[in-house]
Amino acid sequence: MSQPLLTLDFLDNAPAPAANQLPADVRVTEATHTGRQRRLYIESYGCQMNYSDSEIVSSILYDEGFDTTTELAEADLVLLNTCSIREKAEVTVRQRLKEINSHKRKRPGLLVGVLGCMAERLKSKFLEEEQIVDLVVGPDAYRDLPRLIKEVDNGQRAVNVLLSREETYADITPVRLNSNGITAFVSIMRGCDNMCSFCVVPFTRGRERSRDAHSIVEEARALFNQGFKEVTLLGQNVDSYKWQSEDGAEFVNFAGLLERVALVSPELRIRFSTSHPKDITDEVLHTMAKYDNVCNYIHLPAQSGNSRVLKLMNRTYDREWYLDRVAAIRRILGEDCGISTDMIAGFCSETEEEHQDTLSLMEHVHYDMAYMFFYSERPGTLAARKLTDDIPLEVKKRRLTEIIDLQQKHSALRNQLAVGKVHRVLVEGVSKRSEEHLSGRNDQNKVVIFPRQHFQKGDYVNVLVHECTSTTLLGNAVA
């Protein structure tokens, strides 16, 4: 079963992992055994963009003589690909570095590096604060890793956190080490031009730039030819994708790209994430409706249901605009289209009435699923510089609990609508609870469990759903 898309961070109310136990959101790159002289161990934190980037890093270092390993004790080079979206993510990484330090004391030749958003935010301060760290590399500097590693091999510490206006890694074929062989992620753009006041992404991943459309289509075609059945197009804001050829003869927006990838094969299922409410167009929705292999599911973060709070967040839309986009989804794609969201409880100066507006928005939309957090001020953001984080922690937690409780109710209601219907499910593997059952997802990104019988991973199976929980659909295969 795939992990949820773009889980921005570990939930603040989630229990802390035990010592030396990684959080559920963390992925360790799987092992390769090709006889290369050195071994690379990567832990990826936070979101699917980081997981995708780790596959790019693995590809770059594979060409430099590194196999990957799942065992930290076997590694010559340890890289943590980090998230900086919330404070708890950074705390988790710092704690992990302390644990890795015990390995380095036993093996002084072990090299340790920090990649990604946290590296970009702290830059050379990381070398000063975390004496264990040998190299710090930002999201746009992965091509420079071979040179940086040579500097560290020669006894130096190394840093490259330069952001780029051009880098998309379009010519690098990721090493698909974290894949189930059925689903894959394809990065279509990097960076973000939205300046949401609570978010560090524009400062850690740089300005928005889109990949060559042809390279994206070719990557999707190559994945299909290798046996993959589903690709997810990734970007901080996929709806603002735009690419133009150097001669100006071609211009491709997101709707056009979606169509090009859908045309690779009707047997290749297409998903995408994340959409921004200010940019998602009817053209995109009509493209989804036109192609059966484009999944009927949209992640549309609201963040708040109150227009004043949305303005403070610099989301550039209000409650009415958001509801109009939801109405367009229902009009063009139907009531069955899955919609998920992000919600932040207790943003700066949020009143009880404004919190109630968030709950009423949820009551209006009935989201299938949501990522829910209480506000955590991040250094360097517009909110940290211009707004006061004035909501008491206990109030934030109480509001978050109310949001979570309501979402669980809505998730159960939305899942109940699936009961009694036949769903086309792409099998991703065996169920976590039983080897006798298979697990996959339907068009609306819902997990479906059904008896294994003769079906295999990668099969499309029609499943009649007869029962559900708030998170899972249960059924039986039908002809």
PDB file of C-alpha atoms in Angstrom, residues 7 21 47 74 91 112 187 208 236 280 330 344 413 452 479:
ATOM      1  CA  THR A   7       2.343  14.188   4.078  1.00  0.00           C
ATOM      2  CA  GLN A  21      12.966   3.458  15.873  1.00  0.00           C
ATOM      3  CA  CYS A  47       7.012  14.255   1.795  1.00  0.00           C
ATOM      4  CA  GLU A  74      27.154  -1.205   6.626  1.00  0.00           C
ATOM      5  CA  VAL A  91      13.701  17.940  16.096  1.00  0.00           C
ATOM      6  CA  VAL A 112      27.381  11.913   7.313  1.00  0.00           C
ATOM      7  CA  SER A 187       8.525  15.085 -10.505  1.00  0.00           C
ATOM      8  CA  GLU A 208       9.155  27.612  -9.423  1.00  0.00           C
ATOM      9  CA  GLN A 236       4.436  21.908  -4.952  1.00  0.00           C
ATOM     10  CA  ILE A 280      -6.912  24.644 -10.556  1.00  0.00           C
ATOM     11  CA  ARG A 330     -18.654  18.279  -8.278  1.00  0.00           C
ATOM     12  CA  ILE A 344      -4.158  24.284  10.112  1.00  0.00           C
ATOM     13  CA  LEU A 413     -19.564   8.908   5.576  1.00  0.00           C
ATOM     14  CA  ARG A 452      -6.297 -12.890  -2.584  1.00  0.00           C
ATOM     15  CA  ALA A 479     -16.194 -10.799 -12.821  1.00  0.00           C
TER      16      ALA A 479
END
